[in-house]
Coordinates of C-alpha atoms in Angstrom, one line a residue:
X1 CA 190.9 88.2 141.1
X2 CA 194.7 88.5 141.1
X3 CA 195.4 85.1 142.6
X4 CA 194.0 84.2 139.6
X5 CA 197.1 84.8 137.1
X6 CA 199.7 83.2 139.7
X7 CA 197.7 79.7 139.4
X8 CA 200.0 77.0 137.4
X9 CA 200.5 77.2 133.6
X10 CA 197.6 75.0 132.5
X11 CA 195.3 77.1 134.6
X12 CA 197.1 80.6 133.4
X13 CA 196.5 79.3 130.4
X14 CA 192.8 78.6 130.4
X15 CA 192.3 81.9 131.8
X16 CA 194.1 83.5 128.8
X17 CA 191.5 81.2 126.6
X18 CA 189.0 83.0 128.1
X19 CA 189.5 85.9 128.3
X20 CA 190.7 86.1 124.6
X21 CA 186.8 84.8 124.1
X22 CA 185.9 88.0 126.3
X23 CA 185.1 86.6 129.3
X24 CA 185.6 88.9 132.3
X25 CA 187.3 87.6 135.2
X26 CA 184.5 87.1 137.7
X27 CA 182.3 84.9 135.0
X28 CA 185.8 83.7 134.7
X29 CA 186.4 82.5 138.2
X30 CA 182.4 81.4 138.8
X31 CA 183.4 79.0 136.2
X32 CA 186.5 77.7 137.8
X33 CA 184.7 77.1 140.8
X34 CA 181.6 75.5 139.0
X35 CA 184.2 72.9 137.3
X36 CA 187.3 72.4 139.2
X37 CA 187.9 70.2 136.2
X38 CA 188.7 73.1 133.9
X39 CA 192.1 74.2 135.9
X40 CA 193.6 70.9 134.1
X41 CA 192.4 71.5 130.5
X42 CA 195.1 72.6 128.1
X43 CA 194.2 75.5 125.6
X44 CA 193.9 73.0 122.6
X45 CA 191.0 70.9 124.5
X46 CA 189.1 74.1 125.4
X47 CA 189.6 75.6 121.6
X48 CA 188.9 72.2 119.9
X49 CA 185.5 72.0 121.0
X50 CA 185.0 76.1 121.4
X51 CA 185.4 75.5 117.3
X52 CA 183.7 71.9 117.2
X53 CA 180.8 73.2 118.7
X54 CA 181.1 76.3 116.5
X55 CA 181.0 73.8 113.7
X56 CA 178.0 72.4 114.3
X57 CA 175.5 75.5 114.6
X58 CA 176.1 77.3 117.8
X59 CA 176.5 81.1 116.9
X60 CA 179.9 82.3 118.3
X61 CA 178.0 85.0 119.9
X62 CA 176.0 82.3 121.9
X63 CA 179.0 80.0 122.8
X64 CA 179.9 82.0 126.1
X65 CA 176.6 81.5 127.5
X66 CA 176.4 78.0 126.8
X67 CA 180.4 77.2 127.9
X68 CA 178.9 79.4 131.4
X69 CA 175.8 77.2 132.0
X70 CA 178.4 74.2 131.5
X71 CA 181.9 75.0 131.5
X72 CA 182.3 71.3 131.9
X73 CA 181.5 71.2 128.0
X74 CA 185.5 72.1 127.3
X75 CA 187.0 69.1 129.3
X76 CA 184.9 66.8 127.6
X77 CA 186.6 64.1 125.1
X78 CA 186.1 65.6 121.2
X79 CA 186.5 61.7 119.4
X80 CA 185.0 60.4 122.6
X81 CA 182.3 62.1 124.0
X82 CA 180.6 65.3 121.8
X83 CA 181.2 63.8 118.6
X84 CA 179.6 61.0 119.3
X85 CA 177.0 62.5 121.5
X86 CA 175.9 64.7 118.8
X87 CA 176.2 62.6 116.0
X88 CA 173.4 60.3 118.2
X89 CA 171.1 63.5 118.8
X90 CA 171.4 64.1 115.4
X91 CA 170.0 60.5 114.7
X92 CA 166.8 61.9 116.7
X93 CA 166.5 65.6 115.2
X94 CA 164.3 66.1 112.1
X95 CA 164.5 69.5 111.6
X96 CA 167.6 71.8 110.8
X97 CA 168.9 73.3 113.7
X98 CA 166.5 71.4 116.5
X99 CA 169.8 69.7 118.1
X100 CA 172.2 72.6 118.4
X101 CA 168.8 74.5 119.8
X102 CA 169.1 71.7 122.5
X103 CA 172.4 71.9 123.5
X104 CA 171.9 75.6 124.0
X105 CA 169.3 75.3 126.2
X106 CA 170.7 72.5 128.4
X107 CA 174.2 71.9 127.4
X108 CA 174.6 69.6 129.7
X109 CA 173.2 66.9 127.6
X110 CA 176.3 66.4 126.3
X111 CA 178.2 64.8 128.7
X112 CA 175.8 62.5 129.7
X113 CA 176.3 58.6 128.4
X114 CA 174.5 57.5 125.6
X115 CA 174.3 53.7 126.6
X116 CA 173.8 54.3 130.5
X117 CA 171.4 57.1 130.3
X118 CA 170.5 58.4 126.8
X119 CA 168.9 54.5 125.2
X120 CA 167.7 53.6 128.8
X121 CA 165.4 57.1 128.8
X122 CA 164.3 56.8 125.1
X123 CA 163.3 53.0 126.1
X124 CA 161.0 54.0 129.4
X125 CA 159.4 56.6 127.0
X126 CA 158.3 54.4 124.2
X127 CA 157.5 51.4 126.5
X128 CA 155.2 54.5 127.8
X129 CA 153.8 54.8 124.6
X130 CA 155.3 57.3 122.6
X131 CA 155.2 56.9 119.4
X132 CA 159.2 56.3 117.7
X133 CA 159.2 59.2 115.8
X134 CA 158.1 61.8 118.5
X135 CA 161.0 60.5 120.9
X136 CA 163.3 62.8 119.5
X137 CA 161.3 65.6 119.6
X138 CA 160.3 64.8 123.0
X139 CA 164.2 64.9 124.5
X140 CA 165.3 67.5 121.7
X141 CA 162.7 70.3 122.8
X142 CA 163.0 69.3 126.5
X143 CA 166.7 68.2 126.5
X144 CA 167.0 68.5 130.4
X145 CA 165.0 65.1 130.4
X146 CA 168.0 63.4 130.4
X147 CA 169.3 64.4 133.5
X148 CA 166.2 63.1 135.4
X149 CA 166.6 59.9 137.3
X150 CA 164.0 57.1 136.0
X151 CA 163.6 55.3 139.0
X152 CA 163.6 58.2 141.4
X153 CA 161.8 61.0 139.4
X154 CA 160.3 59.9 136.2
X155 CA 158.6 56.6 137.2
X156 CA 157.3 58.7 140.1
X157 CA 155.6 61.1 138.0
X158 CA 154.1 58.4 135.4
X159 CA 152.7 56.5 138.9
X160 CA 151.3 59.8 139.5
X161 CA 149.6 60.3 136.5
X162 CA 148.3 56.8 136.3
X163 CA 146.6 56.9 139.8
X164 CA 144.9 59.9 138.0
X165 CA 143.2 57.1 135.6
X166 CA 145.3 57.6 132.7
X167 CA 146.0 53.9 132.5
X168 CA 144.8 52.8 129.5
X169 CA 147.9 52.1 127.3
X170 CA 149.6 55.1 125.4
X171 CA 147.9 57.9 127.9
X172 CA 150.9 59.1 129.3
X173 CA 153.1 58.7 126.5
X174 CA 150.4 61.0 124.9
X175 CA 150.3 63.5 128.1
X176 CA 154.2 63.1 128.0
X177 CA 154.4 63.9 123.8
X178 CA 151.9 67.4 124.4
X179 CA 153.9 68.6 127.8
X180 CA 157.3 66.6 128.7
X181 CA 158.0 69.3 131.3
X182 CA 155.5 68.4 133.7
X183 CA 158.3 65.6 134.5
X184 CA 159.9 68.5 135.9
X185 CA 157.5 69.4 138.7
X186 CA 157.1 68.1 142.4
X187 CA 154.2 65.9 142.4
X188 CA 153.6 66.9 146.3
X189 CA 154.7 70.6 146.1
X190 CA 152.5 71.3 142.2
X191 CA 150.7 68.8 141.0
X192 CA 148.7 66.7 143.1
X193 CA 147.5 70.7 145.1
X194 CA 146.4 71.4 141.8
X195 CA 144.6 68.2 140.6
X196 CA 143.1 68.2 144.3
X197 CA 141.9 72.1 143.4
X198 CA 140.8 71.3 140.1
X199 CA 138.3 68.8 141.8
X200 CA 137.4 71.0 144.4
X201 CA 136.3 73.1 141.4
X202 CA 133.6 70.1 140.9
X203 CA 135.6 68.5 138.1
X204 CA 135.0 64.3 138.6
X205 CA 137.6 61.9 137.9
X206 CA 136.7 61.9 134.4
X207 CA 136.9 65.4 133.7
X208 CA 140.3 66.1 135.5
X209 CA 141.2 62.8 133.3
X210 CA 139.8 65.1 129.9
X211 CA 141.5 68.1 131.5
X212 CA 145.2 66.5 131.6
X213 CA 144.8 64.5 128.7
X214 CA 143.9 67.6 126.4
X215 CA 146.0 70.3 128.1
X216 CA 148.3 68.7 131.1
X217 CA 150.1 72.5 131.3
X218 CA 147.0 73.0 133.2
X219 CA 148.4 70.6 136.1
X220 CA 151.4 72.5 136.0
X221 CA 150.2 75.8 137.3
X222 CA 149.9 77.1 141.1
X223 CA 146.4 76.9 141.9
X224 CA 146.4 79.4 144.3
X225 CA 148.4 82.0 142.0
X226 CA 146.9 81.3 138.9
X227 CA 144.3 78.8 139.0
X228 CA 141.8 80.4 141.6
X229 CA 141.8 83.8 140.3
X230 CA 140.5 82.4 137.0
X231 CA 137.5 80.9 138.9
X232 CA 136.7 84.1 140.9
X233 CA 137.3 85.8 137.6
X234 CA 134.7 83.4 136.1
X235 CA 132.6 83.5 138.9
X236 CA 132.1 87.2 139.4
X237 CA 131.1 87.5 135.5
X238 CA 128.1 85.0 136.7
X239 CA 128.7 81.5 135.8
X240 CA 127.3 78.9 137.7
X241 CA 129.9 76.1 139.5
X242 CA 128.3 73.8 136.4
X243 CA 128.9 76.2 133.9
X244 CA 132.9 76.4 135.3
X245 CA 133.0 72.9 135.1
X246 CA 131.6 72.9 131.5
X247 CA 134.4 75.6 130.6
X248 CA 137.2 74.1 131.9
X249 CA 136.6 70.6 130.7
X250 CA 135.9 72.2 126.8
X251 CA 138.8 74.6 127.5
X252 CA 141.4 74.1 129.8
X253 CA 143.6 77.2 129.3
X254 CA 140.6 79.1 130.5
X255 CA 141.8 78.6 133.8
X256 CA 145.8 80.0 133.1
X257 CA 145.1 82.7 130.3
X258 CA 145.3 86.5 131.4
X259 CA 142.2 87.8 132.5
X260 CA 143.2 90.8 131.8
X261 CA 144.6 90.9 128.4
X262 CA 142.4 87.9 127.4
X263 CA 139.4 86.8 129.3
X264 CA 138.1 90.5 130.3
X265 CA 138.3 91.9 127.0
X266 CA 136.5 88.7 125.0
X267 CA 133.7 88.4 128.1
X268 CA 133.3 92.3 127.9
X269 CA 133.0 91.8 124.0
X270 CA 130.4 89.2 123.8
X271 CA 127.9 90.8 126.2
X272 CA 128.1 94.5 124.9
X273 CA 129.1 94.2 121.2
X274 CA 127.6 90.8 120.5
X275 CA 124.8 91.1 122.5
X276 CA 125.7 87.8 123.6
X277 CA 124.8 86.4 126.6
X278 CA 127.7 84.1 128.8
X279 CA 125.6 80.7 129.0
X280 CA 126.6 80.9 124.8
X281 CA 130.5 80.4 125.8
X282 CA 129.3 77.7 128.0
X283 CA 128.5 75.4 124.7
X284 CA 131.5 76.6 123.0
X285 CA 134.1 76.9 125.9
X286 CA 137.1 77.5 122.5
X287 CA 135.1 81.0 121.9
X288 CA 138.4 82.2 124.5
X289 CA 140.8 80.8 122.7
X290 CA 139.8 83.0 118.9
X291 CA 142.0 86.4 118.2
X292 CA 139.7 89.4 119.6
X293 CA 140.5 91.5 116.5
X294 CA 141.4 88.7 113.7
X295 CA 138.7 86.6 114.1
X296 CA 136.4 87.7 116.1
X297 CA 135.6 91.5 115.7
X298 CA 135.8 90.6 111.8
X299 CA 133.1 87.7 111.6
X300 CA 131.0 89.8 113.9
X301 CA 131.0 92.6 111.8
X302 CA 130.5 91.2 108.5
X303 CA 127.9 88.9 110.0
X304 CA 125.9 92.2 111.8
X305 CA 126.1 93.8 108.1
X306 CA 124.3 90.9 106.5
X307 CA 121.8 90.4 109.5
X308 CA 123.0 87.2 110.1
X309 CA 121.9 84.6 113.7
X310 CA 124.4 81.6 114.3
X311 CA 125.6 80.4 116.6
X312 CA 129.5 81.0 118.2
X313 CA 130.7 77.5 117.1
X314 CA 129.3 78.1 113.6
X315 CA 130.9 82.0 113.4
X316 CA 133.8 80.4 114.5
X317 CA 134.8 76.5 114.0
X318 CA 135.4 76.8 110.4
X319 CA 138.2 79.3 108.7
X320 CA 137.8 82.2 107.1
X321 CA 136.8 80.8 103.3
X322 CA 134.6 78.9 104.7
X323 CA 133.2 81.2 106.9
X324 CA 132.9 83.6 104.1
X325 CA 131.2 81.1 101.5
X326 CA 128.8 79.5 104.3
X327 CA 127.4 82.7 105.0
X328 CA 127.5 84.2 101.5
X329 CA 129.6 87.6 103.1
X330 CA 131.5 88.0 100.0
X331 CA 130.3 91.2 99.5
X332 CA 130.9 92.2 103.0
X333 CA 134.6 92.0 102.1
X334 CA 134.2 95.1 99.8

């Protein structure tokens, strides 16, 4: 790292600036050779936006991660590229804080251009459908949006989805809204192997429609990692293929929760403390997605005390006053 102090006087002198930020020297040199740009930034650039983006929310103690994901960030322009850059995101944030949560997580938003790349995105996502005022949500929790290409990654994806039968108008703009990082995935390498095993499963076209629609982080999954042993899971505990179909279509996480920290333990507690049996799940596939010990050991216990026979979506569609008032458990409480 020595030939790193006999560099010229602009680069000495961002090393200094970094260091003085308590940077060691190999983050120091990964980031010279990540931006070649930076060897030509005076110390005044570099501390003008170290303090600008300071200014605007960025915890000091988080500024070194975020100048190491993009040490680009301190050759940019301050009048002519971040102010106005964030001055725009702010336009789209609605909540304190959701912008400089953005640039933390993809800080590279910042030196793309607003009129070349930031309007032309938000336009192909509301001529999709989504709805003005989720736009900014959309780009602000998924902020590395803007660094896909539109013609060769994002109209790809919305082909994709369409030639799934989601082509009625405002379908992918709704998929989009509930899960924007499925733009991130390779339709050959993830998604299409997993739509194909979701229909091997025996879903039809309208179910893996129902599936993607309510839950598209389903379609985001390895089917082979996670997907499958989910079905044998489901299998071996003896439902039927119709029955799978039946639970994946009500519940779609069913298929990427834990088995073991969440679909063992609610299975093993419907058949031996319910005295359930596992057909009952099948009419009320969103029994998986209720707290074991909140919701479900509680109404069960107050219901046993009382003598009470419902069914699972009336123990467990309503909340708890209403539970507690439909069944008259208010002594139960005691």
């Amino acid at each position: 790292m020595g030939t790193m102090e006999m560099g010229s006087t602009q680069k000495g002198s961002i090393v200094g600036f970094f260091r003085e930020k308590g940077f060691d020297d190999e983050n120091i040199h990964k980031m010279l050779n990540k931006c070649k740009h930076l060897e030509g930034v005076d110390r005044e650039r570099a501390s003008e936006n170290w303090t600008y983006l300071n200014s605007i929310g960025i915890q000091e103690r988080k500024l070194p991660s975020v100048v190491s994901k993009c040490p680009k960030i301190l050759t940019l322009g301050l009048n002519a590229k971040l102010m106005p850059m964030v001055h725009c995101l702010s336009t789209l944030g609605t909540k304190p804080g959701e912008v400089t949560l953005a640039i933390t997580k993809f800080p590279h938003i910042l030196f793309h251009n607003i009129e070349e790349k930031l309007c032309p995105l938000l336009a192909f996502f509301q001529a999709l459908g989504v709805p003005e005022k989720q736009l900014g949500k959309l780009l602000l929790l998924n902020p590395r949006l803007i660094s896909y290409s539109i013609e060769s990654k994002l109209t790809h994806i919305v082909d994709f989805l369409t030639g799934l039968g989601l082509n009625k108008e405002g379908m992918v703009g709704k998929v989009l809204v509930k899960h924007s990082f499925i733009v991130g995935y390779s339709i050959e390498k993830r998604l299409r192997p997993t739509s194909e095993f979701l229909k091997s499963v025996g879903l039809k076209d309208s179910d893996l429609q129902r599936v993607v629609m309510n839950f598209p982080k389903v379609l985001c999954r390895d089917a082979e990692k996670v997907l499958r042993p989910n079905l044998e899971f489901l299998k071996r505990c003896g439902f039927s293929d119709g029955q799978i179909v039946l639970l994946v279509t009500g519940y779609p996480p069913v298929l990427i929760k834990s088995i073991k920290n969440s679909l063992e333990p609610r299975i093993r507690f419907l058949v031996e403390v319910m005295r359930r049996g596992i057909h009952e799940v099948t009419d009320y596939p969103e029994f998986f997605c209720h707290g074991l010990k909140k919701r479900l050991e509680f109404r069960q216990r107050l219901l046993k005390q009382r003598n009470v026979d419902c069914s699972l979506s009336e123990m467990l569609e309503c909340n708890q006053k209403k539970f507690i008032v439909k069944f008259g458990l208010v002594e139960g409480l005691g």
